[in-house]
């Protein structure tokens, strides 16, 4: 195992800087990828920042650092060059790049350094009981799963939590309605589908708004549910079970593992949380409700009025806010989380910032010990640029959306490979169709809105799953043709890089760990898709420029191909995309 390239270089420049300016207090140094290939592989950017404290011109500083760096005689540096106002351009030695690839081939973690194991709670997917899961939940599911996979790959202890909206006053309405208007025997889950529930829910809402008598009965059901009345709880459980089955169908299709821990799980903590905030003097009463106000210019509504977290309503009921504070308390206190990550649409950003600040105020969350991130994402848009909907105007049912992607993938495969058997086509279509939905979502920077298009996500060119997968399949076919004993080659043969395409490919392979480090920091899965897209392009150039079979460099090139295959496989698995062997 070894440090990422950027880390190695930062350490290197820190040593050089120490030699050039022994008295300087070394700031965090910045080493980044070069913006252009002609500027080398990496660049050192910190001379400009150092200029102020050293009172020396940045170019001069860069020159002094280069002079000192040369005396270190590090074999991984091929050449250093001062450029522009004081950048240092860095060319790495091909022998070093080759050795890194070789080391990665000998390691199941592809050379990625072991990290200090942390408890990481990731709250994602989190649909709402008695409602259909929508495309927003799909985004949360896909992004959250991929982040969880990255943390798991690094060896962290990840708890994947499904914070289902399975409690609250709206269930009183639904239960009252079902008791009065449906003839179902409530112990038969199989007789009711989620669509039925959605219909009942809609009708119960109409009745609730129109009929004050029904409203009263619904409120009584809330009380009954909260106090654990067996008949009411039984119906509630059935409602949850029906919803759960519908979600599970989607999770199975997407290959998602997640632990259900819905809002109801935290019920036992809610009175305690309110008491605690009261005891600590953090509550401001407002029209009978108990509110928390946080001094922060960002926490205001459009009219500029301060926004509260309302943790108990005037009727004594608890809220989404209360549950999220209880969840913070539980995840830190009981689960011992060191990182908490919650993945939802950007619309909830303020809510989570407020919950975070409130948890700090209450002493639940110590900023120096626990890192909290709300991971927001944009809206899913249809081809018309409006919020994604089906033709009927209803929001698209997720299951239909996924099966459509698979059947479209199947049509494309039928055209490309008419000779395939039906069962093989189905298998590959499943992987590509679902893979396309995931890849398209993950590859757009999550913070922006994302336009859903079957046609685009299933293309074979550009930054798509099919393009990248095709490069992977090619790497398999090269190996198949030569049928070498790979393990034997790894042990006994050396990678030697000569051609520019080989060097560029090896450099990119060596950047894998750096990209993973970035994801853990920024929580942007599109770093990984960008990486894989570039890997596919670099692999294709290598394949075009460098003969493998029968060339004197055959063994070295098979090893390079093998390394690509492994990185593709690992990359796809971190995206939650299934690999195929043929396309
Ligand atoms: N159920 C919520 C929704 O559909 C998402 C819950 C996210 N997690 C949380 N701890 N609040 O928008």
CSV table of N, CA, C and O in Angstrom, one decimal, residues 206-290:
chain,number,residue,atom,x,y,z
A,206,UNK,N,-58.9,14.5,1.4
A,206,UNK,CA,-60.1,15.3,1.0
A,206,UNK,C,-61.1,15.3,2.1
A,206,UNK,O,-61.7,16.4,2.4
A,207,UNK,N,-61.4,14.2,2.7
A,207,UNK,CA,-62.4,14.1,3.8
A,207,UNK,C,-61.9,14.9,5.0
A,207,UNK,O,-62.7,15.7,5.6
A,208,UNK,N,-60.6,14.9,5.2
A,208,UNK,CA,-60.1,15.6,6.4
A,208,UNK,C,-60.3,17.1,6.2
A,208,UNK,O,-60.6,17.8,7.1
A,209,UNK,N,-60.1,17.6,5.0
A,209,UNK,CA,-60.2,19.0,4.7
A,209,UNK,C,-61.7,19.5,4.7
A,209,UNK,O,-62.0,20.6,5.0
A,210,UNK,N,-62.6,18.5,4.2
A,210,UNK,CA,-63.9,18.9,4.0
A,210,UNK,C,-64.8,18.7,5.2
A,210,UNK,O,-65.8,19.4,5.4
A,211,UNK,N,-64.5,17.7,6.0
A,211,UNK,CA,-65.5,17.2,7.0
A,211,UNK,C,-64.9,17.4,8.4
A,211,UNK,O,-64.1,16.6,8.8
A,212,UNK,N,-65.4,18.4,9.2
A,212,UNK,CA,-64.8,18.6,10.5
A,212,UNK,C,-65.0,17.4,11.4
A,212,UNK,O,-64.1,17.1,12.3
A,213,UNK,N,-66.1,16.6,11.2
A,213,UNK,CA,-66.3,15.5,12.1
A,213,UNK,C,-65.2,14.4,11.8
A,213,UNK,O,-64.7,13.8,12.7
A,214,UNK,N,-65.0,14.2,10.5
A,214,UNK,CA,-63.9,13.2,10.1
A,214,UNK,C,-62.6,13.7,10.7
A,214,UNK,O,-61.8,12.9,11.2
A,215,UNK,N,-62.3,15.0,10.6
A,215,UNK,CA,-61.1,15.5,11.1
A,215,UNK,C,-60.9,15.2,12.6
A,215,UNK,O,-59.8,14.7,13.0
A,216,UNK,N,-62.0,15.3,13.4
A,216,UNK,CA,-61.9,14.9,14.8
A,216,UNK,C,-61.6,13.5,14.9
A,216,UNK,O,-60.7,13.1,15.8
A,217,UNK,N,-62.3,12.6,14.2
A,217,UNK,CA,-62.0,11.2,14.3
A,217,UNK,C,-60.6,10.8,13.9
A,217,UNK,O,-59.9,10.0,14.5
A,218,UNK,N,-60.1,11.5,12.9
A,218,UNK,CA,-58.7,11.3,12.5
A,218,UNK,C,-57.7,11.7,13.6
A,218,UNK,O,-56.8,11.0,13.9
A,219,UNK,N,-58.0,12.8,14.3
A,219,UNK,CA,-57.1,13.2,15.4
A,219,UNK,C,-57.2,12.2,16.5
A,219,UNK,O,-56.2,12.0,17.1
A,220,UNK,N,-58.3,11.7,16.7
A,220,UNK,CA,-58.4,10.6,17.8
A,220,UNK,C,-57.6,9.4,17.4
A,220,UNK,O,-57.0,8.8,18.3
A,221,UNK,N,-57.5,9.1,16.1
A,221,UNK,CA,-56.7,8.0,15.7
A,221,UNK,C,-55.2,8.3,15.9
A,221,UNK,O,-54.4,7.3,16.2
A,222,UNK,N,-54.8,9.5,15.8
A,222,UNK,CA,-53.4,9.9,16.0
A,222,UNK,C,-53.1,9.6,17.5
A,222,UNK,O,-52.1,8.9,17.8
A,223,UNK,N,-54.0,10.0,18.4
A,223,UNK,CA,-53.8,9.8,19.8
A,223,UNK,C,-53.8,8.2,20.1
A,223,UNK,O,-52.9,7.8,20.8
A,224,UNK,N,-54.7,7.5,19.4
A,224,UNK,CA,-54.8,6.1,19.6
A,224,UNK,C,-53.4,5.4,19.2
A,224,UNK,O,-52.9,4.6,19.8
A,225,UNK,N,-52.9,5.9,18.0
A,225,UNK,CA,-51.7,5.4,17.5
A,225,UNK,C,-50.5,5.7,18.4
A,225,UNK,O,-49.7,4.8,18.8
A,226,UNK,N,-50.5,6.9,18.9
A,226,UNK,CA,-49.4,7.3,19.8
A,226,UNK,C,-49.4,6.6,21.1
A,226,UNK,O,-48.4,6.3,21.7
A,227,UNK,N,-50.6,6.3,21.6
A,227,UNK,CA,-50.7,5.7,22.9
A,227,UNK,C,-50.7,4.1,22.8
A,227,UNK,O,-50.8,3.4,23.7
A,228,UNK,N,-50.5,3.7,21.5
A,228,UNK,CA,-50.3,2.2,21.3
A,228,UNK,C,-51.5,1.4,21.3
A,228,UNK,O,-51.5,0.2,21.6
A,229,UNK,N,-52.7,2.0,21.0
A,229,UNK,CA,-53.9,1.2,20.9
A,229,UNK,C,-53.8,0.0,20.0
A,229,UNK,O,-53.4,0.3,18.8
A,230,UNK,N,-54.0,-1.2,20.4
A,230,UNK,CA,-53.6,-2.4,19.6
A,230,UNK,C,-54.3,-2.4,18.2
A,230,UNK,O,-53.6,-2.7,17.2
A,231,UNK,N,-55.5,-2.1,18.1
A,231,UNK,CA,-56.2,-2.2,16.9
A,231,UNK,C,-55.6,-1.2,15.9
A,231,UNK,O,-55.4,-1.5,14.7
A,232,UNK,N,-55.4,0.0,16.4
A,232,UNK,CA,-54.8,1.1,15.5
A,232,UNK,C,-53.4,0.7,15.1
A,232,UNK,O,-53.0,0.9,13.9
A,233,UNK,N,-52.6,0.3,16.0
A,233,UNK,CA,-51.2,-0.1,15.7
A,233,UNK,C,-51.2,-1.2,14.7
A,233,UNK,O,-50.3,-1.2,13.8
A,234,UNK,N,-52.2,-2.1,14.8
A,234,UNK,CA,-52.2,-3.2,13.8
A,234,UNK,C,-52.4,-2.7,12.4
A,234,UNK,O,-51.7,-3.1,11.5
A,235,UNK,N,-53.3,-1.8,12.3
A,235,UNK,CA,-53.5,-1.2,10.9
A,235,UNK,C,-52.3,-0.5,10.4
A,235,UNK,O,-51.9,-0.6,9.3
A,236,UNK,N,-51.7,0.3,11.3
A,236,UNK,CA,-50.5,1.0,11.0
A,236,UNK,C,-49.4,0.1,10.5
A,236,UNK,O,-48.7,0.3,9.5
A,237,UNK,N,-49.3,-1.0,11.2
A,237,UNK,CA,-48.2,-2.0,10.8
A,237,UNK,C,-48.5,-2.6,9.4
A,237,UNK,O,-47.6,-2.8,8.7
A,238,UNK,N,-49.8,-2.8,9.2
A,238,UNK,CA,-50.1,-3.4,7.8
A,238,UNK,C,-49.8,-2.3,6.8
A,238,UNK,O,-49.2,-2.6,5.7
A,239,UNK,N,-50.1,-1.1,7.0
A,239,UNK,CA,-49.8,0.0,6.1
A,239,UNK,C,-48.3,0.0,5.8
A,239,UNK,O,-47.8,0.1,4.7
A,240,UNK,N,-47.5,-0.1,6.9
A,240,UNK,CA,-46.0,-0.1,6.8
A,240,UNK,C,-45.6,-1.3,6.0
A,240,UNK,O,-44.7,-1.1,5.1
A,241,UNK,N,-46.1,-2.4,6.2
A,241,UNK,CA,-45.7,-3.6,5.6
A,241,UNK,C,-46.0,-3.6,4.1
A,241,UNK,O,-45.1,-4.0,3.3
A,242,UNK,N,-47.1,-3.1,3.7
A,242,UNK,CA,-47.5,-3.0,2.3
A,242,UNK,C,-46.5,-2.0,1.6
A,242,UNK,O,-46.0,-2.3,0.5
A,243,UNK,N,-46.2,-0.9,2.2
A,243,UNK,CA,-45.2,0.0,1.7
A,243,UNK,C,-43.9,-0.6,1.6
A,243,UNK,O,-43.2,-0.5,0.5
A,244,UNK,N,-43.5,-1.3,2.6
A,244,UNK,CA,-42.2,-1.9,2.7
A,244,UNK,C,-41.9,-2.9,1.5
A,244,UNK,O,-40.9,-2.9,0.9
A,245,UNK,N,-43.0,-3.7,1.3
A,245,UNK,CA,-42.9,-4.6,0.2
A,245,UNK,C,-42.7,-3.9,-1.2
A,245,UNK,O,-41.9,-4.4,-2.0
A,246,UNK,N,-43.4,-2.8,-1.4
A,246,UNK,CA,-43.2,-2.1,-2.6
A,246,UNK,C,-41.8,-1.5,-2.7
A,246,UNK,O,-41.2,-1.6,-3.8
A,247,UNK,N,-41.3,-1.0,-1.7
A,247,UNK,CA,-39.9,-0.4,-1.7
A,247,UNK,C,-38.9,-1.6,-2.0
A,247,UNK,O,-37.9,-1.4,-2.7
A,248,UNK,N,-39.2,-2.7,-1.3
A,248,UNK,CA,-38.2,-3.8,-1.4
A,248,UNK,C,-38.0,-4.2,-2.9
A,248,UNK,O,-36.9,-4.6,-3.3
A,249,UNK,N,-39.1,-4.2,-3.6
A,249,UNK,CA,-39.1,-4.6,-5.0
A,249,UNK,C,-38.1,-3.7,-5.7
A,249,UNK,O,-37.3,-4.2,-6.6
A,250,UNK,N,-38.1,-2.4,-5.4
A,250,UNK,CA,-37.2,-1.5,-6.1
A,250,UNK,C,-35.7,-1.7,-5.6
A,250,UNK,O,-34.8,-1.8,-6.4
A,251,UNK,N,-35.6,-1.9,-4.3
A,251,UNK,CA,-34.2,-2.2,-3.8
A,251,UNK,C,-33.6,-3.4,-4.4
A,251,UNK,O,-32.4,-3.5,-4.6
A,252,UNK,N,-34.5,-4.5,-4.6
A,252,UNK,CA,-33.9,-5.7,-5.1
A,252,UNK,C,-33.4,-5.4,-6.6
A,252,UNK,O,-32.4,-5.9,-7.0
A,253,UNK,N,-34.3,-4.7,-7.3
A,253,UNK,CA,-33.9,-4.4,-8.7
A,253,UNK,C,-32.6,-3.6,-8.7
A,253,UNK,O,-31.8,-3.8,-9.6
A,254,UNK,N,-32.4,-2.7,-7.8
A,254,UNK,CA,-31.2,-1.9,-7.8
A,254,UNK,C,-30.1,-2.4,-7.0
A,254,UNK,O,-29.0,-1.8,-6.9
A,255,UNK,N,-30.3,-3.6,-6.4
A,255,UNK,CA,-29.3,-4.2,-5.5
A,255,UNK,C,-28.8,-3.3,-4.4
A,255,UNK,O,-27.6,-3.0,-4.2
A,256,UNK,N,-29.8,-2.9,-3.6
A,256,UNK,CA,-29.5,-1.9,-2.5
A,256,UNK,C,-29.7,-2.7,-1.2
A,256,UNK,O,-30.7,-3.3,-1.0
A,257,UNK,N,-28.7,-2.6,-0.3
A,257,UNK,CA,-28.9,-3.1,1.0
A,257,UNK,C,-29.0,-1.9,2.0
A,257,UNK,O,-28.2,-0.9,1.9
A,258,UNK,N,-30.0,-1.9,2.8
A,258,UNK,CA,-30.3,-0.8,3.7
A,258,UNK,C,-31.1,-1.3,4.9
A,258,UNK,O,-31.9,-2.3,4.8
A,259,UNK,N,-30.8,-0.8,6.1
A,259,UNK,CA,-31.5,-1.1,7.3
A,259,UNK,C,-32.6,-0.2,7.5
A,259,UNK,O,-32.5,1.0,7.5
A,260,UNK,N,-33.8,-0.7,7.7
A,260,UNK,CA,-35.0,0.2,7.9
A,260,UNK,C,-34.9,0.7,9.4
A,260,UNK,O,-34.9,-0.1,10.3
A,261,UNK,N,-34.9,2.0,9.5
A,261,UNK,CA,-35.0,2.6,10.8
A,261,UNK,C,-35.8,3.9,10.6
A,261,UNK,O,-35.2,5.0,10.5
A,262,UNK,N,-37.1,3.7,10.5
A,262,UNK,CA,-37.9,4.9,10.2
A,262,UNK,C,-38.1,5.8,11.3
A,262,UNK,O,-37.6,5.6,12.4
A,263,UNK,N,-38.9,6.9,11.1
A,263,UNK,CA,-39.1,7.9,12.1
A,263,UNK,C,-39.7,7.3,13.4
A,263,UNK,O,-39.4,7.7,14.5
A,264,UNK,N,-40.6,6.3,13.2
A,264,UNK,CA,-41.2,5.7,14.4
A,264,UNK,C,-40.2,5.1,15.4
A,264,UNK,O,-40.5,5.1,16.6
A,265,UNK,N,-39.1,4.7,14.9
A,265,UNK,CA,-38.1,4.1,15.8
A,265,UNK,C,-37.7,5.1,16.9
A,265,UNK,O,-37.3,4.7,18.0
A,266,UNK,N,-37.7,6.4,16.6
A,266,UNK,CA,-37.2,7.4,17.5
A,266,UNK,C,-38.3,7.9,18.5
A,266,UNK,O,-38.1,8.8,19.3
A,267,UNK,N,-39.5,7.4,18.3
A,267,UNK,CA,-40.7,7.9,19.2
A,267,UNK,C,-40.3,7.9,20.6
A,267,UNK,O,-40.7,8.9,21.3
A,268,UNK,N,-39.7,6.9,21.1
A,268,UNK,CA,-39.5,6.8,22.6
A,268,UNK,C,-38.6,7.9,23.1
A,268,UNK,O,-38.6,8.2,24.2
A,269,UNK,N,-37.8,8.5,22.2
A,269,UNK,CA,-36.9,9.6,22.6
A,269,UNK,C,-37.5,11.0,22.5
A,269,UNK,O,-36.9,11.9,23.1
A,270,UNK,N,-38.6,11.1,21.8
A,270,UNK,CA,-39.1,12.5,21.5
A,270,UNK,C,-39.4,13.3,22.8
A,270,UNK,O,-39.0,14.5,22.9
A,271,UNK,N,-40.2,12.8,23.8
A,271,UNK,CA,-40.4,13.6,25.0
A,271,UNK,C,-39.1,14.0,25.7
A,271,UNK,O,-39.0,15.1,26.1
A,272,UNK,N,-38.2,13.1,25.7
A,272,UNK,CA,-36.9,13.3,26.3
A,272,UNK,C,-36.2,14.5,25.6
A,272,UNK,O,-35.6,15.3,26.3
A,273,UNK,N,-36.2,14.5,24.3
A,273,UNK,CA,-35.5,15.5,23.6
A,273,UNK,C,-36.1,16.9,23.9
A,273,UNK,O,-35.4,17.8,24.2
A,274,UNK,N,-37.4,17.0,23.9
A,274,UNK,CA,-38.1,18.2,24.2
A,274,UNK,C,-37.7,18.7,25.6
A,274,UNK,O,-37.4,19.9,25.9
A,275,UNK,N,-37.8,17.8,26.6
A,275,UNK,CA,-37.4,18.1,28.0
A,275,UNK,C,-36.0,18.6,28.0
A,275,UNK,O,-35.7,19.6,28.7
A,276,UNK,N,-35.1,18.0,27.3
A,276,UNK,CA,-33.7,18.4,27.4
A,276,UNK,C,-33.5,19.8,26.9
A,276,UNK,O,-32.8,20.6,27.5
A,277,UNK,N,-34.1,20.1,25.7
A,277,UNK,CA,-34.0,21.4,25.2
A,277,UNK,C,-34.6,22.5,26.1
A,277,UNK,O,-34.1,23.6,26.3
A,278,UNK,N,-35.7,22.1,26.8
A,278,UNK,CA,-36.3,23.0,27.8
A,278,UNK,C,-35.4,23.2,29.0
A,278,UNK,O,-35.1,24.3,29.4
A,279,UNK,N,-34.9,22.1,29.5
A,279,UNK,CA,-34.0,22.2,30.6
A,279,UNK,C,-32.8,23.1,30.3
A,279,UNK,O,-32.3,23.8,31.2
A,280,UNK,N,-32.3,23.0,29.1
A,280,UNK,CA,-31.1,23.7,28.8
A,280,UNK,C,-31.4,25.2,28.3
A,280,UNK,O,-30.5,25.9,27.9
A,281,UNK,N,-32.7,25.5,28.5
A,281,UNK,CA,-33.1,26.9,28.2
A,281,UNK,C,-33.0,27.3,26.7
A,281,UNK,O,-32.8,28.4,26.4
A,282,UNK,N,-33.2,26.3,25.9
A,282,UNK,CA,-33.1,26.6,24.4
A,282,UNK,C,-34.4,26.7,23.7
A,282,UNK,O,-34.5,26.8,22.5
A,283,UNK,N,-35.5,26.7,24.5
A,283,UNK,CA,-36.8,26.7,23.9
A,283,UNK,C,-37.4,28.1,23.9
A,283,UNK,O,-37.3,28.8,25.0
A,284,UNK,N,-38.0,28.5,22.8
A,284,UNK,CA,-38.8,29.8,22.8
A,284,UNK,C,-40.2,29.4,22.5
A,284,UNK,O,-40.5,28.8,21.5
A,285,UNK,N,-41.2,29.7,23.4
A,285,UNK,CA,-42.6,29.3,23.1
A,285,UNK,C,-43.1,30.3,22.0
A,285,UNK,O,-42.7,31.4,22.0
A,286,UNK,N,-43.9,29.7,21.1
A,286,UNK,CA,-44.5,30.6,20.1
A,286,UNK,C,-45.9,30.1,19.8
A,286,UNK,O,-46.0,29.0,19.3
A,287,UNK,N,-46.8,30.8,20.2
A,287,UNK,CA,-48.3,30.4,20.0
A,287,UNK,C,-48.5,29.0,20.5
A,287,UNK,O,-49.1,28.2,19.8
A,288,UNK,N,-48.0,28.7,21.6
A,288,UNK,CA,-48.3,27.4,22.2
A,288,UNK,C,-47.3,26.3,21.8
A,288,UNK,O,-47.3,25.2,22.4
A,289,UNK,N,-46.6,26.6,20.7
A,289,UNK,CA,-45.6,25.6,20.3
A,289,UNK,C,-44.2,25.8,20.9
A,289,UNK,O,-44.0,26.9,21.4
A,290,UNK,N,-43.4,24.8,20.9
A,290,UNK,CA,-42.1,24.9,21.4
A,290,UNK,C,-41.1,25.0,20.3
A,290,UNK,O,-41.0,24.0,19.5
